[in-house]
C-alpha cells in the first residue's frame, strides 16, 4: 500500500509516524528491546502526547533475526498465526559496545546505535551490511478511513533483485511491482495468485538473504515501487513481525526458511509418473475411463494415476463425497478394476458443501459450517448453489470431514485433488474466534493439512500426496501443488512456468501444471510442446476443462511424444527421486530457477523460460510451433542428454527442435544415474542401472535412493588419467552397472 505522494508529500488523509530516535534499550542475553520515539525529543515535555514504538529483536534459529514492531500492545490477538519454532535461547547473543547494541545469530547480526538517528542495520559475518531499516523504515500510518497500518522498509542494494512472494505470474523479478498477499481464484494471467507467500528472496552481486513477514493476512508490498531504493511491507494491524534470513547463497536462504516454516514432505515415487484425468466438464463414465486407460496401454504410454474430476459427484451436490450412481453404479468394482491394472486413483474434492448435498443439513445441525456474525450460516451461489464452507478451526468439523474422506480411501482412492480454498469470506465468525482477515489466506493451510494428515494415517508414512491449488507459507509441507487454471497457448505455458519458478523460490519443493493448458483446447503444436515441458517437471498431469487431454486427440505424433517423454522420465527416476529427497531434507526445490545453482552468474538471475531439473539437468521448454528456442548455457561443457551434442558456455543459444526434442543438457562434471525400467516410475532402479558420465566428471560419488527416500546404493565413478575412461570403483553390484560416456 502506498502512503506517500512522491518523495516529498503524504497522500491525502494519511498521517505518518516514523521511528526517529532511541529513548531506551533493554538488553537480555539473547535479545534486546528498543523503544523508539516518533519525533526528536529535545526537552522533557516532548515525551508527552506522543507515541512510542516498541521494537523487539530476537532470534528463532541460527542465522535468522526476528523483528517485532508494536504500537499499541493491548490489541486482542485471536490468530491464526504461522506455526514457527519457538525462540532458540542458544541461537543468539547480545553485546554492547559503547552506544551500540548488537544481536548476533550465526552468520547474521542486527545493530542499533542508541546515539544515532533510528536505524536497524543487518550485517553478515564479515561485517558487510546486508540490508537496513533506515529513517523511514519503521513506522505506522493512519489513513483517512480510520485504518491503522504498521509498515517496515528494508533497503535494496545496487543491483539487488527480489523474487518469490508465492506463485506469481507477473514478471519473475519483483522489483518495481506492487504485490498484495491475498488469496484469489484469478487464473494465471493476472496479478492475483492462488498461493500467496509473504517470503521474498533477495539476490545481489554481494550475496543473498531472505525476508519473511509473519502475518497470515493481507501483507501489502511495495518493491522499489513507492520508494525505489526500498522494499516496503505493511499490514493493517497494531504490530508487524518480520524475519531476516542469512545467506550467503540463495540455497542457504531457502534452507533456513524451510527449516523455519516446514520442509516439504517426500511424495511417493509412484506420484512422479503420468497422471491422466477425465477433464472437468467433459462427459465421462466407466466406459469412457476404461477407453482412456485402454488407449494409453494400446499406444504403450505408461500411466500411473487416473484422476476423476468434479462430476464424479452429482451436479449441485459438491461436495457430498458420493459417486453419481447414474454414471458410476459400481464405484468399488470400477476402482478395483482400475487398480488391478496397476493404477493409483485420485478424486477431486473441495471444502464447500452445496445446499443440495445431504451433508449440508448434517453439517449445519452439528455446527460445522462457517457462520455470519448474525449466527446465520454463510452461503452464496458462486460455484455451487447455496454452498457453505466447512469450518476447519473446529476440531469436530475436521474429524467429520476426515471421516467422509476415509470412506473413499476404503473404496480404493489413493489421493485427492484439493481444489479451491481461495474465496474465503471475511464477514464471518470462526469457531475458534480467529480473525477473519487473517484466516482468509490461512484457511487453505488447515484444509490441505486435514487431508494430507488423513492420507498419512490411512496409507502410511510417505504415501501422502495431494494435488493442491491454494497455499500460503508452510503449505510446502503438503505437496504437490499445481499452477491452477491456465489458457491453452504458448503464452500461458510460459506464464505457468514463471509462476512455478516463483513458487519454488518461496519454499515449495514440488510443483505441476495442466499439460496442454486448462481452458480452451490447445492446437497440436501447443500440446506437443507442453508434453515435453510437463514430463520434465516435478509432477506431470494431463488435464483440461471442456475437452479431453488424451494424446491421440492431437494426432499420432502427440502419441509418440507422450510415450517418449513419459518413458524418459521413468528412466530418470533414480536421478529425479534423489533430487526429490534433497528437496525434502534441505528445502532446495526439484525444479529450480537457474539463479539457485548459478548465483554468481549475473545472466542467470533473470532467466524465467528455462530451469534446472535437479542439480544436473538444464531444461529449456520450447514455446513455439516451429521449434525455435533461445536459452542460456552457463560456464563449462554441457552435453545434450538426447543427442550427445556438446556446448561450451557461457553462451546464449538459438536452436530449432522437433516435437521429440528440446534443449536438455547435462551439467559439466555430472554423473547421471538412469534406470532401465521405462514402464513405471517406482520400479527397480538398480537392475540395469546406467551411470551417464559428463566429459568433465573426474571423481564423483553418486547416491541412488530407494523408493522410500532411503539409500539404495552409492557409487564412486573415477576417470582414468591415462586413458580418459570412466569406471565405477566402489558401490553395490559394481559389475552390473553400465558406465556410459555422454
XYZ file of C-alpha atoms in Angstrom:
742
model
C 0.000 0.000 0.000
C 1.331 3.410 -0.929
C 1.246 6.044 1.800
C 3.287 8.795 0.170
C 2.646 11.090 -2.750
C 6.036 11.039 -4.384
C 9.175 11.619 -2.362
C 8.133 14.777 -0.500
C 4.430 14.550 0.297
C 1.961 12.242 2.028
C -1.211 11.057 0.336
C -4.413 12.848 1.273
C -5.696 11.763 4.671
C -2.538 9.851 5.642
C -0.711 10.611 8.895
C 2.745 9.118 9.289
C 4.680 8.313 12.464
C 8.262 7.147 11.917
C 10.697 5.738 14.475
C 13.067 8.670 14.877
C 15.329 8.191 17.861
C 16.049 5.597 20.548
C 14.843 6.511 24.033
C 15.771 3.295 25.831
C 17.084 -0.209 25.215
C 16.527 -3.251 27.424
C 19.066 -5.995 26.900
C 18.866 -9.691 27.733
C 21.403 -12.396 26.980
C 19.836 -13.346 23.658
C 17.552 -10.431 22.643
C 17.002 -6.726 23.063
C 14.017 -4.394 23.082
C 14.316 -0.820 21.873
C 11.832 1.986 22.499
C 11.676 4.495 19.678
C 10.112 7.935 19.774
C 8.443 9.130 16.592
C 9.925 12.619 16.818
C 13.044 14.306 18.107
C 12.913 14.687 21.912
C 14.613 17.938 22.875
C 13.063 18.508 26.285
C 11.044 16.536 28.821
C 7.725 17.924 27.662
C 8.294 16.416 24.211
C 7.671 12.970 25.681
C 4.032 13.847 26.331
C 1.140 13.268 23.926
C 3.314 11.317 21.509
C 3.567 7.635 20.545
C 6.429 5.307 21.464
C 7.178 2.247 19.319
C 8.352 -0.995 20.940
C 10.844 -2.866 18.785
C 11.786 -6.395 19.870
C 14.810 -8.027 18.212
C 15.248 -11.757 18.785
C 16.337 -14.929 17.046
C 14.222 -18.049 16.499
C 17.011 -20.012 14.796
C 20.645 -19.782 13.797
C 21.140 -17.241 11.017
C 17.678 -15.727 11.473
C 16.890 -12.372 13.118
C 13.308 -11.559 14.091
C 11.944 -8.029 14.491
C 8.571 -7.243 16.046
C 7.397 -3.621 15.948
C 4.386 -2.726 18.101
C 2.405 0.458 18.538
C -0.437 -0.486 20.909
C 0.223 -3.850 22.556
C -3.262 -4.214 24.034
C -4.968 -5.154 20.771
C -6.700 -8.512 21.017
C -4.858 -11.184 19.052
C -7.200 -14.017 18.088
C -4.921 -15.588 15.440
C -4.313 -17.570 13.370
C -0.527 -17.403 13.201
C 2.051 -19.209 11.151
C 3.470 -22.095 13.149
C 7.125 -21.371 13.733
C 9.572 -22.901 16.162
C 9.954 -21.146 19.488
C 12.801 -18.789 20.068
C 16.060 -20.696 20.400
C 17.747 -19.488 23.580
C 21.100 -20.687 22.313
C 20.873 -19.218 18.823
C 21.745 -15.591 19.579
C 23.961 -13.429 21.732
C 23.767 -9.732 22.568
C 26.715 -7.450 23.219
C 27.105 -3.748 23.898
C 29.923 -1.607 22.554
C 29.535 1.940 23.744
C 26.217 3.189 22.423
C 25.829 0.266 20.015
C 23.874 -2.877 20.832
C 24.235 -5.898 18.576
C 22.301 -9.186 18.408
C 24.184 -11.913 16.560
C 22.908 -15.258 15.347
C 25.334 -17.324 13.313
C 26.039 -15.582 10.008
C 23.752 -12.621 10.700
C 23.525 -9.771 13.186
C 21.409 -6.675 13.735
C 22.946 -3.479 15.138
C 21.338 -0.430 16.710
C 23.219 2.734 17.708
C 21.340 4.425 20.550
C 23.049 7.762 19.926
C 22.339 7.941 16.182
C 19.117 8.545 14.249
C 16.967 5.424 14.114
C 18.402 2.585 12.047
C 18.452 -1.201 12.260
C 21.458 -2.484 10.324
C 21.560 -6.181 9.366
C 25.095 -7.405 8.766
C 26.806 -10.522 7.520
C 29.506 -12.298 9.491
C 32.206 -10.324 7.638
C 30.648 -7.025 8.720
C 29.094 -6.251 5.332
C 25.670 -4.622 5.562
C 23.057 -6.960 4.091
C 20.131 -4.556 4.388
C 18.901 -1.889 6.771
C 15.747 -0.303 8.107
C 16.552 3.372 7.949
C 14.978 6.704 8.927
C 11.543 5.885 7.462
C 11.896 2.142 7.770
C 9.925 1.585 10.981
C 6.558 3.284 11.111
C 2.818 3.314 11.485
C 0.270 5.173 9.391
C -3.286 6.301 9.958
C -5.378 6.675 6.823
C -8.434 8.783 6.154
C -10.778 5.819 6.630
C -9.538 5.389 10.220
C -7.381 2.361 9.490
C -4.088 1.805 11.321
C -1.213 0.302 9.344
C 2.176 -0.908 10.583
C 4.928 -0.709 7.981
C 8.586 -1.523 7.580
C 11.100 -0.736 4.879
C 14.315 -2.560 4.084
C 16.907 -1.040 1.777
C 17.601 -2.544 -1.636
C 21.242 -2.502 -2.665
C 22.525 -1.568 -6.102
C 21.840 -4.491 -8.405
C 19.673 -6.272 -5.819
C 16.822 -8.305 -7.304
C 13.785 -9.593 -5.425
C 11.998 -12.906 -6.087
C 9.278 -15.105 -4.667
C 6.186 -13.968 -2.715
C 4.376 -17.091 -3.824
C 3.271 -18.398 -7.205
C 3.096 -15.178 -9.183
C 2.599 -14.901 -12.919
C 3.759 -11.305 -13.286
C 7.411 -10.632 -14.256
C 9.780 -13.025 -12.490
C 11.907 -10.306 -10.869
C 9.633 -8.474 -8.434
C 11.446 -5.095 -8.481
C 9.061 -2.281 -9.357
C 5.940 -4.293 -8.531
C 3.089 -3.814 -6.082
C 2.149 -7.180 -4.580
C -0.659 -7.931 -2.146
C -0.838 -11.192 -0.209
C -4.499 -12.065 -0.767
C -5.717 -15.446 -1.988
C -7.789 -15.223 -5.163
C -9.141 -17.555 -7.814
C -7.749 -15.409 -10.602
C -6.238 -17.840 -13.102
C -2.650 -17.492 -14.289
C -2.896 -14.312 -16.346
C -3.206 -11.533 -13.766
C -1.549 -10.112 -10.662
C -3.777 -12.287 -8.485
C -2.439 -15.528 -7.075
C -3.703 -18.811 -5.638
C -0.577 -19.180 -3.498
C 0.430 -16.071 -1.579
C 3.567 -16.484 0.499
C 4.960 -13.452 2.381
C 8.557 -14.520 1.818
C 10.942 -12.761 -0.546
C 14.364 -13.912 -1.714
C 16.900 -11.154 -2.368
C 19.933 -11.718 -4.602
C 22.653 -9.182 -5.370
C 26.269 -9.221 -6.543
C 27.356 -9.473 -2.900
C 25.147 -12.394 -1.835
C 21.617 -13.377 -0.871
C 19.225 -13.028 2.037
C 15.527 -13.580 2.692
C 12.683 -11.694 4.370
C 9.657 -13.453 5.857
C 6.728 -11.355 7.121
C 4.985 -13.466 9.768
C 1.462 -12.235 9.119
C -1.065 -14.644 7.524
C -3.481 -11.916 6.415
C -3.078 -9.209 3.808
C 0.502 -8.015 3.547
C 0.962 -5.212 1.054
C 4.359 -4.957 -0.653
C 5.897 -2.017 -2.464
C 9.064 -3.431 -4.021
C 11.016 -0.445 -5.222
C 7.652 0.891 -6.361
C 6.954 3.633 -3.801
C 10.480 4.364 -2.679
C 12.681 2.945 -5.427
C 15.543 2.038 -3.095
C 13.347 0.241 -0.562
C 11.143 -2.794 -0.179
C 8.182 -1.779 1.947
C 5.671 -4.144 3.530
C 2.679 -3.150 5.610
C -0.254 -4.702 7.459
C -3.448 -3.239 8.880
C -2.677 -4.031 12.499
C -1.020 -2.680 15.648
C 2.154 -4.736 15.179
C 4.257 -6.182 12.413
C 6.731 -9.041 12.714
C 9.364 -9.986 10.167
C 12.443 -12.165 9.923
C 15.662 -11.547 8.013
C 17.366 -14.790 6.970
C 21.068 -15.036 6.203
C 22.653 -16.449 3.051
C 25.230 -16.218 1.755
C 23.765 -18.185 -1.185
C 20.133 -18.400 -2.313
C 20.113 -22.107 -1.419
C 21.265 -21.254 2.108
C 18.352 -18.834 2.432
C 15.836 -21.471 1.319
C 17.304 -24.000 3.745
C 16.831 -21.555 6.615
C 13.353 -20.519 5.517
C 12.032 -24.076 5.147
C 13.615 -25.041 8.471
C 11.584 -22.174 9.952
C 8.229 -22.831 8.230
C 8.441 -26.540 7.413
C 10.195 -28.741 4.876
C 8.293 -30.379 2.015
C 7.177 -33.943 2.664
C 8.621 -36.523 0.271
C 5.924 -37.556 -2.225
C 5.664 -41.272 -3.039
C 7.662 -42.382 -6.064
C 4.548 -43.511 -7.961
C 3.236 -39.932 -7.950
C 6.044 -38.857 -10.314
C 4.524 -40.868 -13.157
C 1.933 -39.606 -15.638
C -1.495 -38.596 -14.316
C -4.484 -38.641 -16.688
C -7.845 -37.084 -15.832
C -11.377 -37.115 -17.111
C -11.067 -33.344 -17.614
C -13.627 -31.065 -15.987
C -16.947 -30.564 -17.818
C -16.496 -33.345 -20.363
C -18.798 -36.364 -20.387
C -17.355 -39.429 -18.701
C -18.408 -42.727 -17.178
C -16.660 -46.038 -16.565
C -16.753 -46.854 -20.276
C -15.037 -43.562 -21.092
C -12.477 -44.001 -18.339
C -11.744 -47.560 -19.436
C -11.352 -46.444 -23.049
C -8.791 -43.861 -21.941
C -6.828 -46.388 -19.905
C -7.025 -48.963 -22.712
C -5.973 -46.345 -25.234
C -2.879 -45.433 -23.231
C -1.926 -49.109 -22.870
C -2.531 -49.885 -26.557
C -0.266 -46.984 -27.505
C 2.395 -48.020 -24.982
C 2.147 -44.800 -22.946
C 2.741 -45.750 -19.304
C 0.102 -44.386 -16.952
C 0.495 -44.154 -13.178
C -2.526 -42.275 -11.819
C -6.077 -41.831 -13.049
C -7.966 -38.816 -11.737
C -11.729 -38.269 -11.538
C -12.627 -34.588 -11.697
C -15.659 -32.817 -10.219
C -18.514 -34.658 -11.924
C -17.719 -37.964 -10.240
C -20.229 -36.476 -7.783
C -23.755 -35.450 -8.735
C -24.423 -31.970 -10.057
C -25.342 -29.285 -7.496
C -24.082 -31.559 -4.676
C -20.410 -30.727 -4.380
C -19.313 -31.890 -2.028
C -21.208 -34.911 -0.796
C -18.339 -37.368 -1.475
C -20.695 -39.873 -3.089
C -20.287 -41.266 -6.592
C -23.029 -40.305 -9.018
C -24.972 -43.608 -9.182
C -26.347 -42.826 -12.632
C -22.824 -42.594 -14.045
C -20.855 -44.868 -11.720
C -23.261 -47.550 -10.440
C -20.409 -49.753 -9.158
C -17.651 -47.440 -7.908
C -15.930 -50.036 -5.719
C -15.844 -52.514 -8.576
C -14.633 -49.882 -11.038
C -11.826 -48.764 -8.740
C -10.802 -52.370 -8.151
C -10.667 -52.973 -11.897
C -8.508 -49.907 -12.419
C -6.193 -50.816 -9.577
C -5.755 -54.316 -10.997
C -4.079 -52.550 -13.898
C -1.521 -51.015 -11.561
C -3.126 -47.572 -11.392
C -3.469 -45.260 -8.428
C -6.707 -43.309 -8.088
C -7.209 -39.605 -7.417
C -10.536 -37.816 -6.941
C -11.420 -34.143 -6.881
C -12.713 -32.512 -3.699
C -13.258 -29.024 -2.332
C -14.083 -27.655 1.150
C -17.524 -26.401 0.155
C -20.863 -28.046 0.909
C -23.668 -27.242 -1.530
C -27.151 -26.812 -0.098
C -28.475 -29.771 -2.146
C -25.839 -32.069 -0.630
C -27.102 -34.358 2.100
C -24.075 -33.248 4.092
C -25.335 -29.666 4.282
C -28.084 -30.419 6.755
C -25.833 -32.773 8.720
C -23.006 -30.229 8.995
C -25.393 -27.382 9.762
C -27.004 -29.320 12.612
C -23.597 -30.067 14.133
C -22.295 -26.516 13.777
C -19.550 -27.471 11.319
C -20.196 -24.655 8.813
C -18.837 -21.114 8.971
C -21.379 -18.568 10.196
C -22.010 -14.895 9.732
C -21.955 -12.522 12.676
C -25.747 -12.781 12.794
C -25.471 -16.512 13.533
C -26.729 -17.470 10.063
C -24.676 -19.935 8.009
C -22.588 -18.113 5.433
C -23.775 -19.077 1.938
C -23.619 -17.886 -1.650
C -24.311 -19.246 -5.134
C -20.885 -18.680 -6.686
C -19.550 -22.083 -7.767
C -22.225 -24.251 -6.124
C -25.816 -23.261 -5.401
C -26.257 -22.271 -1.760
C -22.812 -23.541 -0.840
C -21.381 -23.192 2.661
C -17.864 -23.543 3.990
C -16.503 -26.200 6.347
C -15.060 -24.572 9.476
C -11.696 -26.275 9.876
C -10.977 -24.302 13.050
C -13.478 -26.645 14.737
C -11.750 -29.922 15.744
C -15.024 -31.817 15.446
C -15.570 -30.472 11.924
C -12.093 -31.612 10.955
C -12.798 -35.108 12.272
C -16.152 -35.149 10.457
C -14.528 -34.124 7.161
C -11.803 -36.756 7.531
C -14.402 -39.431 8.206
C -16.177 -38.638 4.934
C -12.915 -38.884 3.004
C -11.921 -42.123 4.736
C -14.924 -43.826 3.122
C -13.370 -43.007 -0.258
C -9.983 -44.330 0.833
C -11.656 -47.549 1.927
C -13.201 -47.785 -1.540
C -9.765 -47.636 -3.164
C -8.992 -43.941 -3.651
C -5.290 -43.166 -3.106
C -5.086 -39.368 -3.120
C -7.094 -36.188 -3.520
C -7.033 -33.115 -5.683
C -7.717 -30.457 -3.045
C -9.126 -27.749 -5.259
C -10.183 -24.219 -4.253
C -9.692 -22.744 -0.777
C -9.124 -19.169 -2.005
C -12.557 -17.500 -1.928
C -12.808 -17.282 1.844
C -15.170 -14.618 3.225
C -14.214 -12.045 5.839
C -17.735 -11.171 7.067
C -17.884 -14.350 9.186
C -17.230 -15.727 12.660
C -14.907 -18.710 13.067
C -15.438 -21.450 15.651
C -12.147 -20.732 17.420
C -12.569 -16.954 17.242
C -9.938 -16.462 14.534
C -9.619 -13.058 12.918
C -11.464 -13.340 9.551
C -8.912 -11.169 7.768
C -6.030 -13.368 8.921
C -7.990 -16.527 8.168
C -8.656 -15.592 4.535
C -5.197 -16.691 3.400
C -4.620 -19.235 6.152
C -7.744 -21.323 5.543
C -6.077 -23.299 2.779
C -3.363 -24.402 5.197
C -5.915 -26.014 7.525
C -7.791 -27.560 4.582
C -4.757 -29.193 2.994
C -3.330 -30.281 6.328
C -6.533 -32.113 7.264
C -6.487 -34.101 4.012
C -2.722 -34.699 3.971
C -2.668 -35.976 7.550
C -5.553 -38.346 6.833
C -3.632 -39.877 3.928
C -0.583 -40.366 6.124
C -2.649 -42.048 8.807
C -4.558 -44.348 6.455
C -1.926 -45.072 3.799
C 1.240 -44.955 5.888
C 4.228 -42.670 6.168
C 5.498 -41.488 2.815
C 2.267 -42.240 0.936
C 0.574 -38.846 1.313
C 0.253 -36.759 -1.829
C -2.198 -34.049 -2.829
C -2.825 -32.091 -5.993
C -3.471 -28.755 -4.284
C -4.193 -25.368 -5.853
C -4.051 -22.867 -2.995
C -1.405 -22.411 -0.314
C 0.373 -19.952 1.921
C 3.590 -20.006 3.963
C 4.169 -23.500 5.340
C 1.939 -25.106 2.715
C 5.027 -26.652 1.140
C 4.742 -29.360 3.809
C 1.748 -30.823 1.930
C 2.825 -31.440 -1.681
C 2.071 -31.431 -4.563
C 0.774 -28.059 -5.792
C -0.273 -27.270 -9.320
C -0.459 -23.969 -11.149
C -4.209 -23.503 -11.499
C -6.386 -22.540 -14.426
C -4.257 -21.529 -17.406
C -5.214 -20.999 -21.038
C -4.137 -23.417 -23.810
C -1.481 -21.302 -25.501
C 2.256 -20.831 -25.641
C 1.876 -17.607 -23.651
C 0.019 -19.428 -20.886
C 2.623 -22.175 -20.927
C 5.332 -19.571 -20.311
C 3.361 -17.816 -17.576
C 2.766 -21.168 -15.872
C 6.497 -21.833 -15.779
C 7.127 -18.328 -14.459
C 4.639 -18.942 -11.653
C 6.184 -22.295 -10.800
C 9.690 -20.874 -10.607
C 8.421 -18.068 -8.385
C 6.784 -20.641 -6.107
C 9.996 -22.664 -5.945
C 11.775 -19.584 -4.573
C 9.051 -19.380 -1.911
C 9.974 -22.696 -0.283
C 7.899 -25.130 -2.367
C 9.818 -28.206 -3.486
C 7.277 -29.812 -5.855
C 5.039 -28.254 -8.484
C 2.978 -29.203 -11.516
C 0.655 -27.726 -14.143
C -2.035 -28.799 -16.609
C -0.299 -30.209 -19.672
C -1.848 -28.550 -22.716
C -3.492 -25.854 -20.637
C -6.823 -25.963 -18.820
C -9.167 -23.516 -20.543
C -9.867 -23.949 -24.245
C -8.399 -26.642 -26.456
C -4.735 -26.396 -27.446
C -3.687 -26.829 -31.020
C -1.476 -29.836 -31.661
C 1.752 -27.815 -31.549
C 0.995 -26.323 -28.131
C 0.008 -29.725 -26.772
C 3.142 -31.483 -28.012
C 5.500 -28.777 -26.740
C 3.682 -28.768 -23.396
C 4.051 -32.561 -23.167
C 7.840 -32.299 -23.163
C 7.745 -29.497 -20.569
C 5.194 -31.297 -18.399
C 7.057 -34.587 -18.363
C 10.255 -32.790 -17.416
C 8.542 -31.201 -14.412
C 8.279 -32.388 -10.840
C 4.840 -33.925 -11.432
C 3.024 -34.480 -14.700
C -0.725 -34.324 -15.329
C -2.879 -34.303 -18.475
C -5.946 -32.213 -17.638
C -8.371 -29.880 -19.371
C -11.664 -28.091 -18.860
C -14.169 -28.695 -21.657
C -12.054 -31.008 -23.811
C -10.132 -34.226 -23.273
C -6.348 -34.379 -22.998
C -5.683 -37.935 -24.166
C -2.751 -37.651 -26.605
C -4.487 -39.250 -29.617
C -6.927 -36.346 -29.688
C -3.951 -34.341 -31.002
C -2.591 -36.759 -33.602
C -0.213 -39.669 -33.910
C 2.874 -37.539 -33.323
C 1.449 -36.388 -29.991
C 1.135 -40.039 -29.001
C 4.796 -40.586 -29.885
C 5.878 -37.515 -27.904
C 3.844 -38.579 -24.863
C 5.323 -42.066 -24.982
C 8.897 -40.850 -25.422
C 8.936 -38.321 -22.602
C 6.950 -40.465 -20.160
C 9.461 -43.270 -20.586
C 12.363 -40.832 -20.355
C 11.021 -39.523 -17.045
C 10.718 -43.070 -15.714
C 14.306 -43.839 -16.672
C 15.415 -40.618 -14.970
C 13.713 -41.549 -11.685
C 16.918 -42.673 -9.877
C 18.170 -39.145 -10.502
C 14.866 -37.289 -10.034
C 13.965 -39.030 -6.799
C 17.397 -38.215 -5.448
C 16.620 -34.551 -6.161
C 13.226 -35.042 -4.500
C 14.945 -36.349 -1.376
C 17.146 -33.246 -1.437
C 14.038 -31.036 -1.600
C 12.567 -32.930 1.342
C 15.677 -32.748 3.517
C 17.022 -29.293 2.614
C 14.180 -27.288 1.080
C 16.038 -26.815 -2.231
C 13.316 -27.417 -4.868
C 13.308 -30.113 -7.520
C 12.508 -27.620 -10.310
C 14.674 -24.606 -9.688
C 15.445 -21.280 -11.366
C 18.932 -21.007 -12.816
C 19.917 -18.442 -10.171
C 19.805 -21.092 -7.432
C 22.613 -23.121 -8.990
C 24.448 -20.188 -10.590
C 24.071 -17.271 -8.168
C 27.393 -15.738 -9.228
C 26.394 -15.609 -12.903
C 24.586 -12.274 -13.461
C 22.875 -13.598 -16.594
C 21.218 -16.419 -14.643
C 19.366 -14.093 -12.284
C 16.611 -13.011 -14.666
C 16.043 -16.293 -16.557
C 12.418 -17.455 -16.385
C 11.998 -19.557 -19.562
C 14.384 -22.314 -18.515
C 15.263 -24.112 -15.307
C 17.376 -26.754 -13.661
C 15.588 -30.049 -13.042
C 17.527 -31.227 -10.029
C 21.163 -30.176 -9.791
C 22.405 -31.539 -13.129
C 19.805 -31.125 -15.913
C 19.118 -27.882 -17.746
C 15.665 -27.765 -19.368
C 14.521 -25.063 -21.802
C 10.920 -25.681 -22.908
C 10.076 -24.699 -26.463
C 7.399 -22.009 -26.659
C 6.858 -22.015 -30.423
C 5.310 -24.229 -33.076
C 8.350 -24.063 -35.357
C 10.682 -25.234 -32.598
C 12.831 -22.130 -32.314
C 14.098 -21.593 -28.789
C 16.572 -19.167 -27.226
C 18.241 -20.073 -23.949
C 21.360 -19.532 -21.903
C 24.101 -22.052 -21.120
C 26.328 -21.257 -18.106
C 30.058 -21.813 -17.974
C 31.546 -25.187 -18.851
C 30.986 -28.037 -21.286
C 27.340 -29.086 -21.362
C 26.127 -32.237 -23.132
C 22.692 -32.731 -24.669
C 21.124 -35.752 -22.999
C 19.317 -36.975 -26.120
C 21.876 -36.259 -28.853
C 25.247 -36.053 -27.115
C 25.933 -32.632 -28.658
C 28.429 -30.554 -26.663
C 28.038 -26.848 -25.973
C 30.692 -24.658 -24.412
C 29.331 -21.991 -22.084
C 28.783 -19.298 -21.111
C 26.770 -18.625 -24.237
C 23.296 -17.721 -25.450
C 21.996 -20.382 -27.832
C 19.365 -20.392 -30.534
C 18.283 -23.866 -31.536
C 15.451 -25.421 -33.523
C 13.912 -28.640 -32.206
C 11.366 -31.105 -33.475
C 8.491 -32.106 -31.228
C 10.530 -35.072 -29.999
C 13.250 -32.845 -28.569
C 14.063 -29.701 -26.616
C 17.199 -28.242 -25.012
C 18.010 -30.801 -22.303
C 21.625 -30.515 -21.207
C 23.688 -32.365 -18.611
C 25.792 -30.179 -16.345
C 29.579 -30.253 -16.624
C 31.149 -32.728 -14.222
C 27.911 -34.579 -13.516
C 27.237 -38.297 -13.312
C 23.572 -39.015 -14.024
C 22.025 -42.300 -12.803
C 19.389 -43.710 -15.178
C 17.259 -46.788 -14.686
C 16.420 -49.440 -17.264
C 12.711 -49.790 -16.486
C 10.785 -47.260 -18.574
C 7.395 -48.757 -17.747
C 6.843 -47.209 -14.310
C 8.269 -44.532 -12.010
C 8.627 -46.742 -8.936
C 10.341 -49.804 -10.355
C 13.665 -51.456 -9.579
C 16.138 -48.663 -10.165
C 19.292 -50.711 -9.576
C 18.695 -53.510 -12.074
C 20.191 -52.388 -15.354
C 21.393 -49.088 -13.858
C 23.402 -46.849 -16.177
C 25.656 -44.055 -14.998
C 25.959 -41.330 -17.642
C 29.272 -39.559 -17.196
C 29.728 -35.991 -18.425
C 33.091 -35.099 -20.019
C 34.397 -33.081 -17.046
C 33.487 -35.668 -14.389
C 36.655 -36.852 -12.651
C 35.898 -38.349 -9.241
C 32.183 -38.272 -8.442
C 30.121 -40.035 -5.794
C 26.542 -40.823 -6.827
C 23.755 -41.913 -4.487
C 20.727 -43.777 -5.814
C 17.754 -43.617 -3.440
C 15.236 -46.331 -2.815
C 11.548 -45.643 -3.399
C 11.069 -44.606 0.248
C 13.788 -41.965 0.255
C 16.488 -44.085 1.830
C 19.797 -45.024 0.205
C 19.649 -47.980 -2.173
C 23.244 -47.738 -3.354
C 26.213 -45.388 -3.528
C 28.758 -45.435 -6.352
C 32.095 -43.771 -6.894
C 32.968 -43.024 -10.506
C 36.608 -42.275 -11.322
C 38.170 -41.345 -14.648
C 41.467 -42.963 -15.619
C 44.038 -40.205 -16.092
C 45.860 -42.061 -18.832
C 43.013 -43.428 -20.948
C 40.266 -40.965 -20.035
C 37.884 -43.880 -19.472
C 35.404 -43.637 -16.570
C 34.615 -46.607 -14.359
C 32.804 -47.463 -11.127
C 35.379 -48.292 -8.474
C 33.088 -48.555 -5.463
C 29.444 -49.409 -4.992
C 26.702 -52.014 -4.848
C 26.997 -54.600 -7.637
C 29.759 -52.719 -9.439
C 29.982 -55.311 -12.226
C 26.279 -54.944 -13.008
C 26.401 -51.173 -13.534
C 26.890 -49.748 -17.005
C 29.108 -46.684 -17.236
C 28.497 -44.628 -20.360
C 30.244 -41.510 -21.563
C 27.903 -38.867 -22.936
